[in-house]
Amino acid sequence: MTTQSGSAAPRAATLTDVARLAGVSIATASKAINGRDQVKAETRLRVLEAAERLSFAPNALARGLLKGRTGTVGLLTSDLEGRFSIPVLMGAEDAFGAGRVSVFLCDARGDAIREQHHVRALLSRRVDGLIVVGSRTDPRPPLSGDIPVPVVYAYAPSEDPADHSITADNVGAGRLAVEHLLACGRRKVAHVSGDPGYKAAQDRAAGAQAALAAAGLELVGGQTYFGSWSEGWGRGAARMIVEQHPDVDAFFCGSDQIARGVLDALRELGRDVPGSTSVIGFDNWEVLTTNARPQLTSVDMNLERLGRVAAQRLFSAIDGQVRPGVEELPCRVVTRASSTPVN
């Protein structure tokens, strides 16, 4: 290859060049650059100095290797089959792929002993950092033992305030849902949610109540109707609420499954959705929202973005920029036919 002036373009340095300059074998040079511990300290220093003299660091990944990094990270989940953890993992992997970082994915299946085993295995591979993805939004115990690399917790925050956790803003999500219903002209809003033992359910209820209070209103029945995360509960709750409060004109549902049950009950009761009653779900699970009758408006937690941000924060932590505490990311409302403005 030549430049426009006809002179040969400088050849990029290779690992062979580094090994030759440092006076070591190619295998030893590779071990030194990749941070392996089978190399003497003075040999490693000689190899790294040779690599720097030859500019054997053409990209950010290579420069990281010269700082003792391996260019690998661990993704640890407790629920690889879960529809909440998968989008988070996908978002994180996208971000790592853009940074040319290799990912080791491990599923602890909710077993603390298995989780400890995976952590030890990942650390033995000299990963530069870990992302721990929870299976539910409740705070979880931090990884046990002395973890020598940065850790970021995603979806489920760590119980330790010194850790860095990335979660969805569930209080804000509850507020967004109700504000959407109010913007549609609704004033009699019922909130049907799932298991009250979930912190996310309580947070969404708090956000919904705050939005109504700001408008001088309160929830239908003066409470959130907690139950299970199921269509059956949604059907039963909707029937009960309509019977006791026939002026109800909107339902904020804690999940899309609950919302599907509410839609079924309202249709059986002859209520027009969205004509007389608006319905909004939660999770934006498209297999449910797009097949509902009518299609279901839902709150989306932006889980892939959450995963990408977790990866970005891990990059920063690896570079020494630690940000302890819980970082809450905003959700969004995806509008469909089940909620439209009142004419």
Coordinates of C-alpha atoms in Angstrom, one line a residue:
M1 CA 0.0 0.0 0.0
T2 CA 1.3 3.5 -0.8
T3 CA 0.3 7.0 0.1
Q4 CA -0.8 9.6 -2.4
S5 CA 2.8 10.8 -2.6
G6 CA 3.9 7.3 -3.6
S7 CA 5.8 6.5 -0.4
A8 CA 4.9 3.3 1.4
A9 CA 2.5 3.6 4.3
P10 CA 4.0 2.6 7.6
R11 CA 3.3 -1.0 8.5
A12 CA 1.3 -1.6 11.7
A13 CA 3.4 -3.2 14.5
T14 CA 2.6 -6.8 15.1
L15 CA 3.0 -9.0 18.2
T16 CA 6.1 -10.6 16.6
D17 CA 7.7 -7.1 16.4
V18 CA 6.9 -6.5 20.1
A19 CA 8.4 -9.9 21.1
R20 CA 11.5 -9.3 19.0
L21 CA 12.1 -5.9 20.6
A22 CA 11.5 -7.1 24.1
G23 CA 13.7 -10.2 23.5
V24 CA 11.0 -12.7 24.4
S25 CA 9.0 -15.4 22.7
I26 CA 5.7 -14.5 21.0
A27 CA 3.8 -16.6 23.6
T28 CA 5.4 -14.7 26.4
A29 CA 4.6 -11.3 24.8
S30 CA 1.0 -12.4 24.4
K31 CA 0.8 -13.5 28.1
A32 CA 2.3 -10.2 29.2
I33 CA 0.0 -8.0 27.1
N34 CA -3.1 -10.0 28.2
G35 CA -2.3 -9.7 31.9
R36 CA -1.6 -13.3 32.5
D37 CA 0.1 -14.0 35.8
Q38 CA 2.7 -16.6 34.5
V39 CA 5.0 -13.7 33.5
K40 CA 7.6 -12.2 35.7
A41 CA 7.0 -8.5 36.6
E42 CA 10.2 -7.3 34.9
T43 CA 9.5 -9.3 31.8
R44 CA 5.9 -7.9 31.6
L45 CA 7.3 -4.3 32.0
R46 CA 9.8 -4.9 29.2
V47 CA 7.1 -6.2 26.9
L48 CA 4.7 -3.3 27.7
E49 CA 7.4 -0.8 27.1
A50 CA 8.2 -2.4 23.7
A51 CA 4.5 -2.4 22.8
E52 CA 4.3 1.3 23.6
R53 CA 7.5 2.2 21.7
L54 CA 6.0 0.4 18.6
S55 CA 2.6 1.9 19.1
F56 CA 1.1 -1.6 19.4
A57 CA -2.2 -0.1 20.7
P58 CA -4.3 0.7 17.6
N59 CA -7.6 0.9 19.5
A60 CA -9.2 1.4 22.9
L61 CA -9.3 -2.3 23.6
A62 CA -5.6 -2.7 22.9
R63 CA -4.8 0.3 25.1
G64 CA -6.9 -1.4 27.8
L65 CA -4.9 -4.6 27.5
L66 CA -1.7 -2.6 28.1
K67 CA -3.2 -1.5 31.4
G68 CA -3.6 -5.1 32.4
R69 CA -7.1 -5.6 31.1
T70 CA -8.4 -8.7 29.4
G71 CA -11.1 -7.1 27.3
T72 CA -13.7 -9.5 28.9
V73 CA -16.7 -9.0 31.2
G74 CA -19.1 -11.3 33.0
L75 CA -22.9 -11.0 32.8
L76 CA -24.5 -12.9 35.6
T77 CA -28.3 -13.4 35.8
S78 CA -30.6 -15.4 38.0
D79 CA -33.3 -15.8 35.3
L80 CA -32.0 -16.5 31.8
E81 CA -35.5 -17.5 30.6
G82 CA -37.1 -14.4 32.1
R83 CA -38.7 -11.9 29.7
F84 CA -37.4 -9.1 31.9
S85 CA -33.8 -10.1 32.2
I86 CA -33.3 -11.0 28.5
P87 CA -33.8 -7.5 27.2
V88 CA -31.4 -6.1 29.8
L89 CA -28.8 -8.7 28.8
M90 CA -29.4 -7.9 25.1
G91 CA -28.8 -4.2 25.7
A92 CA -25.7 -4.8 27.7
E93 CA -24.3 -7.2 25.0
D94 CA -25.0 -4.6 22.3
A95 CA -23.0 -2.0 24.2
F96 CA -20.1 -4.4 24.9
G97 CA -20.1 -5.5 21.3
A98 CA -19.7 -1.8 20.2
G99 CA -16.7 -1.6 22.5
R100 CA -15.2 -4.8 21.2
V101 CA -15.4 -6.5 24.6
S102 CA -16.1 -10.3 24.9
V103 CA -18.9 -11.4 27.2
F104 CA -19.2 -14.4 29.4
L105 CA -22.8 -15.1 30.2
C106 CA -23.8 -17.2 33.3
D107 CA -27.2 -18.2 34.7
A108 CA -27.4 -18.8 38.4
R109 CA -31.1 -19.9 38.2
G110 CA -31.9 -18.2 41.4
D111 CA -29.4 -20.4 43.4
A112 CA -27.0 -18.5 45.7
I113 CA -24.4 -21.4 45.7
R114 CA -24.5 -21.6 41.9
E115 CA -24.1 -17.8 41.7
Q116 CA -21.0 -18.0 43.9
H117 CA -19.6 -20.8 41.7
H118 CA -20.1 -18.6 38.6
V119 CA -18.5 -15.6 40.2
R120 CA -15.4 -17.6 41.0
A121 CA -15.3 -19.0 37.5
L122 CA -15.6 -15.6 36.0
L123 CA -12.9 -14.1 38.2
S124 CA -10.6 -17.0 37.3
R125 CA -11.0 -15.9 33.7
R126 CA -9.7 -12.4 34.8
V127 CA -12.8 -10.5 33.7
D128 CA -12.5 -6.8 33.9
G129 CA -15.9 -6.3 35.5
L130 CA -19.3 -7.9 36.2
I131 CA -22.9 -6.9 35.6
V132 CA -25.4 -8.7 37.8
V133 CA -29.0 -8.8 36.4
G134 CA -31.8 -9.6 38.8
S135 CA -34.9 -11.5 38.0
R136 CA -37.3 -9.1 39.8
T137 CA -37.1 -5.5 40.9
D138 CA -36.7 -6.0 44.6
P139 CA -33.2 -5.2 46.1
R140 CA -30.9 -8.1 46.3
P141 CA -27.9 -9.0 48.5
P142 CA -24.6 -7.9 47.0
L143 CA -22.2 -10.5 45.7
S144 CA -20.4 -12.1 48.7
G145 CA -16.7 -12.2 49.3
D146 CA -14.0 -9.9 48.1
I147 CA -14.7 -9.0 44.5
P148 CA -11.6 -7.5 42.9
V149 CA -13.3 -6.0 39.9
P150 CA -16.1 -3.4 39.5
V151 CA -19.7 -4.7 39.7
V152 CA -22.8 -3.0 38.4
Y153 CA -26.3 -4.3 39.4
A154 CA -29.0 -4.0 36.8
Y155 CA -32.8 -4.2 37.1
A156 CA -32.6 -5.4 40.7
P157 CA -30.6 -3.0 42.8
S158 CA -28.0 -4.1 45.4
E159 CA -28.9 -3.7 49.1
D160 CA -25.6 -2.0 49.7
P161 CA -25.8 1.7 49.0
A162 CA -22.1 1.7 48.2
D163 CA -22.7 -0.4 45.1
H164 CA -23.8 1.1 41.7
S165 CA -27.2 -0.1 40.6
I166 CA -29.3 0.7 37.5
T167 CA -33.1 0.3 37.8
A168 CA -36.3 1.5 36.2
D169 CA -38.0 4.5 37.8
N170 CA -41.2 2.7 39.0
V171 CA -42.5 5.7 40.9
G172 CA -42.1 7.8 37.9
A173 CA -43.7 5.1 35.8
G174 CA -46.8 5.1 37.9
R175 CA -47.0 8.8 37.6
L176 CA -46.6 8.6 33.8
A177 CA -49.4 6.1 33.5
V178 CA -51.9 8.1 35.4
E179 CA -50.9 11.4 33.7
H180 CA -51.6 9.7 30.4
L181 CA -55.1 8.7 31.6
L182 CA -55.8 12.2 32.8
A183 CA -54.7 13.6 29.5
C184 CA -57.3 11.3 27.9
G185 CA -59.9 13.1 29.9
R186 CA -60.4 10.4 32.6
R187 CA -61.0 11.3 36.2
K188 CA -62.2 8.0 37.9
V189 CA -59.0 5.9 37.8
A190 CA -58.8 2.5 39.3
H191 CA -55.4 0.9 39.9
V192 CA -55.3 -3.0 39.7
S193 CA -51.9 -4.4 40.5
G194 CA -50.2 -7.7 41.4
D195 CA -48.4 -9.1 44.5
P196 CA -48.0 -6.3 47.1
G197 CA -44.8 -7.9 48.2
Y198 CA -43.0 -6.5 45.1
K199 CA -41.4 -3.2 45.8
A200 CA -42.1 -2.2 42.2
A201 CA -45.8 -2.7 42.8
Q202 CA -45.7 -0.4 45.8
D203 CA -43.6 2.2 44.0
R204 CA -46.0 2.3 41.0
A205 CA -48.9 2.7 43.3
A206 CA -47.1 5.6 45.0
G207 CA -46.5 7.3 41.7
A208 CA -50.1 6.8 40.6
Q209 CA -51.5 8.3 43.8
A210 CA -49.1 11.3 43.6
A211 CA -50.3 12.1 40.0
L212 CA -53.9 11.9 41.1
A213 CA -53.3 14.0 44.2
A214 CA -51.6 16.7 42.0
A215 CA -54.8 16.8 40.0
G216 CA -57.0 17.0 43.1
L217 CA -58.2 13.4 42.7
E218 CA -57.9 10.1 44.3
L219 CA -57.9 6.4 43.3
V220 CA -61.3 4.8 42.8
G221 CA -62.1 3.0 46.0
G222 CA -59.4 5.0 47.8
Q223 CA -56.8 2.2 47.3
T224 CA -54.7 0.1 45.0
Y225 CA -56.3 -3.3 44.4
F226 CA -53.4 -5.7 44.9
G227 CA -53.7 -9.4 43.9
S228 CA -51.7 -11.6 41.5
W229 CA -49.9 -11.0 38.2
S230 CA -52.6 -12.8 36.2
E231 CA -55.4 -12.3 33.7
G232 CA -57.7 -14.1 36.1
W233 CA -57.1 -11.5 38.8
G234 CA -57.6 -8.7 36.3
R235 CA -61.0 -10.1 35.2
G236 CA -62.2 -10.6 38.8
A237 CA -60.9 -7.2 40.0
A238 CA -62.5 -5.3 37.0
R239 CA -65.9 -7.0 37.7
M240 CA -65.8 -6.1 41.4
I241 CA -64.7 -2.5 40.7
V242 CA -67.4 -1.8 38.1
E243 CA -70.0 -3.3 40.4
Q244 CA -69.0 -1.2 43.3
H245 CA -67.9 1.9 41.4
P246 CA -69.9 2.1 38.1
D247 CA -68.6 5.5 37.4
V248 CA -65.0 4.2 36.9
D249 CA -63.7 5.4 33.6
A250 CA -60.0 4.2 33.6
F251 CA -57.9 1.3 34.7
F252 CA -54.2 1.5 35.4
C253 CA -53.0 -2.1 35.5
G254 CA -49.8 -3.4 37.1
S255 CA -48.9 -5.7 34.3
D256 CA -50.1 -6.5 30.7
Q257 CA -51.5 -9.8 31.9
I258 CA -53.7 -8.0 34.4
A259 CA -54.7 -5.6 31.7
R260 CA -55.8 -8.3 29.4
G261 CA -58.0 -9.7 32.1
V262 CA -59.5 -6.3 32.7
L263 CA -60.2 -5.8 28.9
D264 CA -62.0 -9.2 28.8
A265 CA -64.2 -8.3 31.8
L266 CA -65.0 -4.9 30.5
R267 CA -66.0 -6.4 27.1
E268 CA -68.2 -8.9 28.8
L269 CA -69.8 -6.2 30.9
G270 CA -70.6 -4.2 27.8
R271 CA -68.2 -1.4 28.6
D272 CA -66.7 0.4 25.5
V273 CA -62.9 0.6 25.5
P274 CA -61.7 3.2 24.8
G275 CA -65.1 5.0 24.3
S276 CA -66.2 5.0 27.9
T277 CA -63.2 3.5 29.7
S278 CA -59.5 3.7 29.1
V279 CA -57.0 0.9 30.0
I280 CA -53.2 1.0 30.3
G281 CA -51.0 -1.9 31.2
F282 CA -47.4 -2.3 32.2
D283 CA -44.3 -4.0 30.7
N284 CA -45.2 -3.4 27.0
W285 CA -45.0 -7.2 26.4
E286 CA -45.8 -7.1 22.7
V287 CA -47.2 -10.6 22.4
L288 CA -49.9 -9.4 24.8
T289 CA -50.3 -5.8 23.9
T290 CA -50.6 -6.2 20.1
N291 CA -52.9 -9.2 20.3
A292 CA -55.3 -7.6 22.8
R293 CA -58.7 -6.3 21.8
P294 CA -58.3 -3.4 21.4
Q295 CA -54.5 -3.2 21.3
L296 CA -53.2 -2.3 24.7
T297 CA -51.5 0.9 25.7
S298 CA -48.7 0.0 28.1
V299 CA -45.7 1.4 30.1
D300 CA -42.4 0.3 28.7
M301 CA -39.4 0.1 31.1
N302 CA -36.9 0.5 28.3
L303 CA -35.0 -2.6 29.5
E304 CA -32.6 -2.8 26.6
R305 CA -31.6 0.8 27.3
L306 CA -31.2 -0.1 30.9
G307 CA -28.8 -2.8 29.9
R308 CA -26.8 -0.5 27.6
V309 CA -26.5 2.1 30.4
A310 CA -25.3 -0.6 32.8
A311 CA -22.6 -1.6 30.4
Q312 CA -21.6 2.1 30.0
R313 CA -21.4 2.5 33.7
L314 CA -19.3 -0.6 34.0
F315 CA -16.9 0.8 31.4
S316 CA -16.6 4.0 33.5
A317 CA -16.1 1.9 36.7
I318 CA -13.3 0.0 35.0
D319 CA -11.7 3.3 34.2
G320 CA -11.9 4.3 37.9
Q321 CA -15.0 6.4 37.7
V322 CA -17.1 4.9 40.5
R323 CA -20.7 6.1 41.1
P324 CA -22.2 4.5 44.2
G325 CA -26.0 4.5 44.7
V326 CA -29.1 3.7 42.7
E327 CA -29.6 5.3 39.3
E328 CA -33.2 5.2 38.2
L329 CA -33.9 5.5 34.4
P330 CA -37.2 6.9 33.1
C331 CA -39.9 4.7 31.5
R332 CA -42.2 5.7 28.6
V333 CA -45.8 5.2 27.6
V334 CA -46.5 3.3 24.4
T335 CA -49.9 4.5 23.2
R336 CA -52.3 2.1 21.4
A337 CA -56.0 1.8 20.9
S338 CA -57.1 1.1 24.5
S339 CA -56.6 4.7 25.5
T340 CA -57.6 7.7 23.4
P341 CA -58.7 11.2 24.4
V342 CA -62.4 11.7 25.3
N343 CA -64.2 13.6 22.6

